[in-house]
Amino acid sequence: MTYITILCMPNHESNDNLQSVRDQALAWLVRLQKGDLSKAERQCFQDWCASDPRHQQAYDQAEQFWRLLAMPAQNVHNRLQERQADKPDKIVYWSNFARAACWVLILFGISLMLPNLIQDWQSDFVTAAGERRLISLADGSRLTLNTGSAVAVEFSPAQRTVKLLRGEAYFEVVANKARPFIVQTGEVTALAVGTAFSVSALDGDKNEVAVSEGVVAVTTGKEETRQLTANQHVRWQDGRLETVQNVDTENRLAWRHGQVVFARQALAEVIQEVNRYRQWPIIIANRTLAKRNISGVFKTGDPNAVVSALTHTLPAKAFSLPGGVMVIY
């Protein structure tokens, strides 16, 4: 069962995840291209654009890219053929140019639409949106990958290294002082001997190490070090570690059991977290609603239940767009 409590408390507005904003812009673009929007849907789109300057900017960029890809390939081919007919001695040049241009467009499209592709190639284990995976490593240690995550494993006689390329993972480490267990993500390294802890490599201020058992030393490329014990966590941003703080690891790591717990968080932050478990995003088209503070629990296997709970608890409505996008307003 999903439950939500509304809290009337002041809260600073959360910054939207950049990739989430792009996903929302693409979702709106697809819906608008299909046409037949109702008056309410079009108003929701206008409100979404007006709610944050980045929304309009992201939509403009998505529309520009859409137009670029929509250019009929046959038109390009015909123009090249005309040039080749006028200047036969340059046929080879234009043929090479055409191939190069096609590859540029393909690679540009991949870089925009599939930002995780390279990481997937580099990884040993990957999870899709909404997937959770338990993995046993060669040394007997175990790791649990949360939704949309990727790791690369590099074990040697001297040390055990896991690179968290993106997402979130929980590690249960078998003790071996002669062979330390190291988790790397970006500029940050977490060193453990025999312990249990999680590492998050998400966007914005969501980078974190949280320890549920034992001791973990966290260091950065800027030569900062923090030592964590059970029920402590540390976050970092731009390669700089923040102050170590106490944390309720049972709630913080509830995702391992298929739940996410949030307390006194802005709805925008909650939906950003829920979207990690969905193929297509939930969009909030109302700035006032996005600032509302709520508390509750949702099952990661049923992220749509959050929308149902919100519409029964808040003065809010919701509708679905083709493809699975949902809009709250």
Tab-separated table of C-alpha atoms in Angstrom:
chain	number	residue	atom	x	y	z
A	1	MET	CA	0.000	0.000	0.000
A	2	THR	CA	1.255	3.488	-0.844
A	3	TYR	CA	0.614	6.217	1.686
A	4	ILE	CA	1.404	9.905	1.566
A	5	THR	CA	1.214	12.582	4.241
A	6	ILE	CA	1.035	16.244	3.299
A	7	LEU	CA	3.164	18.609	5.385
A	8	CYS	CA	2.567	22.355	5.306
A	9	MET	CA	6.160	23.404	5.892
A	10	PRO	CA	8.410	25.834	4.009
A	11	ASN	CA	10.934	24.209	1.739
A	12	HIS	CA	13.579	25.371	-0.710
A	13	GLU	CA	12.731	24.571	-4.294
A	14	SER	CA	14.627	21.562	-5.586
A	15	ASN	CA	16.670	21.881	-8.778
A	16	ASP	CA	15.368	19.555	-11.476
A	17	ASN	CA	17.709	16.892	-12.637
A	18	LEU	CA	19.024	18.022	-16.030
A	19	GLN	CA	18.442	14.658	-17.667
A	20	SER	CA	14.951	14.531	-16.174
A	21	VAL	CA	14.160	17.941	-17.698
A	22	ARG	CA	15.358	16.698	-21.090
A	23	ASP	CA	13.232	13.563	-20.757
A	24	GLN	CA	10.184	15.677	-19.944
A	25	ALA	CA	10.870	17.963	-22.904
A	26	LEU	CA	11.131	14.989	-25.256
A	27	ALA	CA	7.933	13.530	-23.845
A	28	TRP	CA	6.055	16.773	-24.480
A	29	LEU	CA	7.551	17.024	-27.965
A	30	VAL	CA	6.360	13.530	-28.866
A	31	ARG	CA	2.887	14.316	-27.554
A	32	LEU	CA	2.686	17.610	-29.444
A	33	GLN	CA	3.867	15.987	-32.666
A	34	LYS	CA	1.000	13.502	-32.412
A	35	GLY	CA	-1.467	16.394	-32.182
A	36	ASP	CA	-5.038	16.235	-30.881
A	37	LEU	CA	-4.165	17.772	-27.512
A	38	SER	CA	-7.077	18.735	-25.358
A	39	LYS	CA	-7.363	22.269	-24.027
A	40	ALA	CA	-6.337	21.058	-20.559
A	41	GLU	CA	-3.293	19.226	-21.929
A	42	ARG	CA	-2.128	22.252	-23.908
A	43	GLN	CA	-2.530	24.437	-20.829
A	44	CYS	CA	-0.458	21.936	-18.835
A	45	PHE	CA	2.285	22.156	-21.453
A	46	GLN	CA	2.261	25.959	-21.332
A	47	ASP	CA	2.376	25.905	-17.527
A	48	TRP	CA	5.292	23.469	-17.624
A	49	CYS	CA	7.243	25.716	-19.994
A	50	ALA	CA	6.538	28.780	-17.854
A	51	SER	CA	7.389	27.119	-14.541
A	52	ASP	CA	11.155	27.087	-15.168
A	53	PRO	CA	13.333	28.753	-17.868
A	54	ARG	CA	15.203	25.464	-18.294
A	55	HIS	CA	11.995	23.753	-19.368
A	56	GLN	CA	11.492	26.041	-22.365
A	57	GLN	CA	15.190	25.833	-23.232
A	58	ALA	CA	15.151	22.030	-23.115
A	59	TYR	CA	12.020	21.917	-25.256
A	60	ASP	CA	13.540	24.272	-27.849
A	61	GLN	CA	16.642	22.076	-28.047
A	62	ALA	CA	14.547	18.924	-28.405
A	63	GLU	CA	12.450	20.540	-31.138
A	64	GLN	CA	15.570	21.674	-32.993
A	65	PHE	CA	17.018	18.173	-32.891
A	66	TRP	CA	13.674	16.712	-33.992
A	67	ARG	CA	13.671	18.973	-37.055
A	68	LEU	CA	17.241	18.010	-37.846
A	69	LEU	CA	16.402	14.308	-37.815
A	70	ALA	CA	13.138	14.918	-39.675
A	71	MET	CA	14.984	16.231	-42.743
A	72	PRO	CA	14.094	13.751	-45.491
A	73	ALA	CA	17.106	11.598	-46.261
A	74	GLN	CA	16.064	11.432	-49.913
A	75	ASN	CA	16.356	15.224	-50.221
A	76	VAL	CA	19.920	15.079	-48.980
A	77	HIS	CA	20.689	12.237	-51.379
A	78	ASN	CA	19.170	14.123	-54.333
A	79	ARG	CA	21.191	17.239	-53.590
A	80	LEU	CA	24.384	15.225	-53.435
A	81	GLN	CA	23.528	13.530	-56.734
A	82	GLU	CA	22.981	16.933	-58.354
A	83	ARG	CA	26.357	18.133	-57.153
A	84	GLN	CA	28.011	14.939	-58.406
A	85	ALA	CA	26.399	15.381	-61.842
A	86	ASP	CA	27.627	18.973	-62.087
A	87	LYS	CA	31.137	18.132	-60.908
A	88	PRO	CA	32.028	14.502	-61.709
A	89	ASP	CA	35.600	14.987	-60.551
A	90	LYS	CA	34.306	15.541	-57.028
A	91	ILE	CA	32.138	12.435	-56.783
A	92	VAL	CA	34.495	10.765	-54.355
A	93	TYR	CA	34.655	13.898	-52.198
A	94	TRP	CA	30.890	14.215	-51.915
A	95	SER	CA	30.447	10.496	-51.330
A	96	ASN	CA	32.858	10.628	-48.436
A	97	PHE	CA	31.201	13.794	-47.170
A	98	ALA	CA	27.781	12.130	-47.253
A	99	ARG	CA	29.016	9.133	-45.302
A	100	ALA	CA	30.727	11.372	-42.760
A	101	ALA	CA	27.621	13.541	-42.375
A	102	CYS	CA	25.445	10.487	-41.802
A	103	TRP	CA	27.788	9.196	-39.125
A	104	VAL	CA	27.851	12.595	-37.436
A	105	LEU	CA	24.050	12.646	-37.305
A	106	ILE	CA	23.899	9.078	-36.024
A	107	LEU	CA	26.496	9.676	-33.328
A	108	PHE	CA	24.896	12.972	-32.344
A	109	GLY	CA	21.538	11.260	-31.992
A	110	ILE	CA	23.017	8.459	-29.909
A	111	SER	CA	24.808	10.916	-27.619
A	112	LEU	CA	21.570	12.825	-27.026
A	113	MET	CA	19.052	10.009	-26.810
A	114	LEU	CA	21.194	7.282	-25.231
A	115	PRO	CA	23.583	8.984	-22.771
A	116	ASN	CA	24.179	5.720	-20.898
A	117	LEU	CA	25.222	3.663	-23.918
A	118	ILE	CA	28.989	3.998	-23.438
A	119	GLN	CA	28.691	3.179	-19.746
A	120	ASP	CA	26.708	0.056	-20.606
A	121	TRP	CA	29.504	-1.084	-22.914
A	122	GLN	CA	32.074	-0.539	-20.164
A	123	SER	CA	30.097	-2.305	-17.451
A	124	ASP	CA	29.920	-5.902	-16.281
A	125	PHE	CA	26.470	-5.610	-14.702
A	126	VAL	CA	23.575	-3.299	-15.628
A	127	THR	CA	20.012	-2.793	-14.431
A	128	ALA	CA	17.174	-1.259	-16.407
A	129	ALA	CA	14.638	1.229	-15.076
A	130	GLY	CA	12.660	-0.418	-12.290
A	131	GLU	CA	15.001	-3.414	-12.048
A	132	ARG	CA	16.843	-4.532	-8.910
A	133	ARG	CA	19.578	-7.165	-9.109
A	134	LEU	CA	21.560	-9.177	-6.523
A	135	ILE	CA	25.035	-10.209	-7.698
A	136	SER	CA	27.523	-12.577	-6.045
A	137	LEU	CA	31.149	-11.626	-6.719
A	138	ALA	CA	34.104	-13.990	-7.092
A	139	ASP	CA	35.397	-13.330	-3.548
A	140	GLY	CA	32.052	-14.103	-1.919
A	141	SER	CA	31.044	-10.458	-1.492
A	142	ARG	CA	27.634	-9.420	-2.747
A	143	LEU	CA	26.315	-6.283	-4.381
A	144	THR	CA	22.757	-5.204	-5.002
A	145	LEU	CA	22.192	-2.911	-7.973
A	146	ASN	CA	19.311	-0.485	-7.816
A	147	THR	CA	17.331	0.811	-10.788
A	148	GLY	CA	19.210	2.219	-13.793
A	149	SER	CA	22.677	1.341	-12.492
A	150	ALA	CA	25.911	0.041	-14.007
A	151	VAL	CA	29.130	-1.312	-12.477
A	152	ALA	CA	32.454	-2.654	-13.736
A	153	VAL	CA	34.321	-5.225	-11.618
A	154	GLU	CA	38.128	-5.384	-11.608
A	155	PHE	CA	39.564	-7.942	-9.174
A	156	SER	CA	43.314	-8.533	-8.849
A	157	PRO	CA	45.497	-10.414	-6.326
A	158	ALA	CA	46.236	-7.109	-4.552
A	159	GLN	CA	42.788	-5.528	-4.345
A	160	ARG	CA	39.133	-5.803	-5.253
A	161	THR	CA	37.825	-2.832	-7.232
A	162	VAL	CA	34.279	-2.074	-8.322
A	163	LYS	CA	33.592	1.002	-10.451
A	164	LEU	CA	30.110	2.426	-10.051
A	165	LEU	CA	29.548	4.021	-13.442
A	166	ARG	CA	26.092	5.310	-12.580
A	167	GLY	CA	23.180	4.695	-10.278
A	168	GLU	CA	23.211	3.105	-6.863
A	169	ALA	CA	24.611	-0.079	-5.329
A	170	TYR	CA	24.741	-1.749	-1.926
A	171	PHE	CA	27.847	-3.750	-1.015
A	172	GLU	CA	28.171	-6.589	1.497
A	173	VAL	CA	31.927	-7.113	1.711
A	174	VAL	CA	33.749	-10.264	2.805
A	175	ALA	CA	36.640	-9.269	5.086
A	176	ASN	CA	40.173	-9.609	3.688
A	177	LYS	CA	42.704	-7.103	5.070
A	178	ALA	CA	45.342	-8.221	2.581
A	179	ARG	CA	42.999	-7.488	-0.301
A	180	PRO	CA	41.030	-4.277	0.326
A	181	PHE	CA	37.641	-3.699	-1.272
A	182	ILE	CA	37.465	-0.401	-3.178
A	183	VAL	CA	34.488	1.283	-4.818
A	184	GLN	CA	35.264	4.087	-7.261
A	185	THR	CA	32.853	6.572	-8.779
A	186	GLY	CA	34.179	9.653	-10.505
A	187	GLU	CA	36.747	11.312	-8.245
A	188	VAL	CA	35.497	9.585	-5.109
A	189	THR	CA	36.819	6.337	-3.616
A	190	ALA	CA	35.276	4.293	-0.794
A	191	LEU	CA	37.644	1.853	0.945
A	192	ALA	CA	36.311	-1.016	3.079
A	193	VAL	CA	37.687	-4.243	4.561
A	194	GLY	CA	34.640	-6.099	5.854
A	195	THR	CA	31.502	-4.014	6.002
A	196	ALA	CA	28.165	-3.174	4.377
A	197	PHE	CA	27.506	0.152	2.702
A	198	SER	CA	25.858	1.825	-0.265
A	199	VAL	CA	27.218	4.212	-2.874
A	200	SER	CA	25.042	6.498	-5.002
A	201	ALA	CA	26.306	8.206	-8.153
A	202	LEU	CA	23.344	10.256	-9.305
A	203	ASP	CA	22.989	13.813	-10.573
A	204	GLY	CA	23.101	16.989	-8.512
A	205	ASP	CA	23.417	16.494	-4.749
A	206	LYS	CA	22.477	12.807	-4.833
A	207	ASN	CA	26.065	11.490	-4.662
A	208	GLU	CA	26.465	9.667	-1.373
A	209	VAL	CA	28.100	6.907	0.658
A	210	ALA	CA	25.966	5.460	3.476
A	211	VAL	CA	27.281	2.824	5.908
A	212	SER	CA	25.049	0.270	7.614
A	213	GLU	CA	27.827	-1.883	9.141
A	214	GLY	CA	31.555	-1.511	9.830
A	215	VAL	CA	33.850	1.325	8.765
A	216	VAL	CA	34.391	2.947	5.358
A	217	ALA	CA	36.980	5.583	4.418
A	218	VAL	CA	35.850	7.979	1.685
A	219	THR	CA	38.429	10.031	-0.222
A	220	THR	CA	38.389	12.378	-3.214
A	221	GLY	CA	40.843	13.523	-5.840
A	222	LYS	CA	41.182	16.733	-3.836
A	223	GLU	CA	42.788	14.670	-1.041
A	224	GLU	CA	39.835	15.011	1.317
A	225	THR	CA	39.043	12.055	3.570
A	226	ARG	CA	36.027	11.187	5.702
A	227	GLN	CA	35.715	8.085	7.870
A	228	LEU	CA	32.223	6.687	8.295
A	229	THR	CA	30.842	4.203	10.789
A	230	ALA	CA	27.463	2.482	10.991
A	231	ASN	CA	24.436	4.740	10.411
A	232	GLN	CA	26.484	7.587	8.974
A	233	HIS	CA	26.643	9.014	5.479
A	234	VAL	CA	28.496	11.665	3.522
A	235	ARG	CA	27.540	13.444	0.324
A	236	TRP	CA	29.681	15.211	-2.221
A	237	GLN	CA	29.252	17.612	-5.085
A	238	ASP	CA	31.818	18.770	-7.649
A	239	GLY	CA	34.370	16.459	-6.045
A	240	ARG	CA	34.129	18.008	-2.564
A	241	LEU	CA	32.980	16.047	0.456
A	242	GLU	CA	30.431	17.474	2.848
A	243	THR	CA	30.284	16.945	6.612
A	244	VAL	CA	29.597	13.423	7.857
A	245	GLN	CA	26.053	13.122	9.213
A	246	ASN	CA	23.959	10.488	10.940
A	247	VAL	CA	21.358	8.740	8.811
A	248	ASP	CA	18.572	6.208	9.265
A	249	THR	CA	20.076	3.536	7.023
A	250	GLU	CA	17.004	1.322	7.341
A	251	ASN	CA	14.919	3.972	5.594
A	252	ARG	CA	17.730	5.188	3.372
A	253	LEU	CA	18.368	1.678	2.042
A	254	ALA	CA	14.732	0.565	1.915
A	255	TRP	CA	15.052	0.305	-1.865
A	256	ARG	CA	16.807	-3.046	-1.311
A	257	HIS	CA	13.436	-4.363	-0.190
A	258	GLY	CA	11.453	-2.680	-2.953
A	259	GLN	CA	10.462	0.483	-1.103
A	260	VAL	CA	11.435	4.147	-1.081
A	261	VAL	CA	10.794	6.248	2.028
A	262	PHE	CA	10.591	10.029	1.877
A	263	ALA	CA	10.020	12.464	4.751
A	264	ARG	CA	9.150	16.156	4.491
A	265	GLN	CA	10.427	16.385	0.933
A	266	ALA	CA	9.212	18.640	-1.856
A	267	LEU	CA	6.972	16.845	-4.324
A	268	ALA	CA	9.431	17.755	-7.102
A	269	GLU	CA	12.157	15.780	-5.305
A	270	VAL	CA	9.828	12.857	-4.682
A	271	ILE	CA	8.769	12.648	-8.326
A	272	GLN	CA	12.398	12.913	-9.429
A	273	GLU	CA	13.136	9.826	-7.327
A	274	VAL	CA	10.020	7.995	-8.534
A	275	ASN	CA	11.028	8.667	-12.148
A	276	ARG	CA	14.168	6.604	-11.642
A	277	TYR	CA	11.899	3.552	-11.534
A	278	ARG	CA	9.913	4.430	-14.673
A	279	GLN	CA	10.647	4.130	-18.383
A	280	TRP	CA	8.867	7.435	-19.031
A	281	PRO	CA	8.687	10.337	-16.585
A	282	ILE	CA	5.970	11.802	-14.441
A	283	ILE	CA	5.758	15.537	-15.120
A	284	ILE	CA	4.574	18.153	-12.627
A	285	ALA	CA	2.964	21.014	-14.548
A	286	ASN	CA	2.273	23.175	-11.514
A	287	ARG	CA	5.042	25.038	-9.670
A	288	THR	CA	3.031	25.492	-6.466
A	289	LEU	CA	2.259	21.796	-6.369
A	290	ALA	CA	5.919	20.942	-6.972
A	291	LYS	CA	6.891	22.806	-3.778
A	292	ARG	CA	4.450	20.963	-1.536
A	293	ASN	CA	6.154	18.913	1.189
A	294	ILE	CA	5.054	15.317	1.599
A	295	SER	CA	6.058	12.185	3.482
A	296	GLY	CA	5.318	8.594	2.626
A	297	VAL	CA	6.403	5.245	1.239
A	298	PHE	CA	6.017	3.843	-2.237
A	299	LYS	CA	6.750	0.457	-3.748
A	300	THR	CA	9.407	0.609	-6.431
A	301	GLY	CA	7.557	-2.067	-8.375
A	302	ASP	CA	4.471	0.150	-8.690
A	303	PRO	CA	5.602	3.774	-9.175
A	304	ASN	CA	2.249	4.699	-10.724
A	305	ALA	CA	0.619	4.206	-7.324
A	306	VAL	CA	2.241	7.462	-6.209
A	307	VAL	CA	0.205	9.400	-8.755
A	308	SER	CA	-2.996	7.740	-7.595
A	309	ALA	CA	-2.181	8.538	-3.960
A	310	LEU	CA	-1.382	12.159	-4.797
A	311	THR	CA	-4.621	12.757	-6.666
A	312	HIS	CA	-6.558	11.357	-3.693
A	313	THR	CA	-4.614	13.417	-1.141
A	314	LEU	CA	-3.771	16.703	-2.834
A	315	PRO	CA	-5.882	19.121	-4.837
A	316	ALA	CA	-4.279	17.659	-7.946
A	317	LYS	CA	-5.330	15.867	-11.108
A	318	ALA	CA	-3.400	13.663	-13.502
A	319	PHE	CA	-3.648	12.278	-17.016
A	320	SER	CA	-1.558	9.958	-19.170
A	321	LEU	CA	0.100	10.738	-22.482
A	322	PRO	CA	0.808	8.155	-25.185
A	323	GLY	CA	3.823	6.030	-24.357
A	324	GLY	CA	3.427	6.094	-20.593
A	325	VAL	CA	4.183	9.717	-19.689
A	326	MET	CA	2.001	10.994	-16.834
A	327	VAL	CA	1.229	14.643	-16.059
A	328	ILE	CA	0.202	15.975	-12.634
A	329	TYR	CA	-1.351	19.435	-12.474
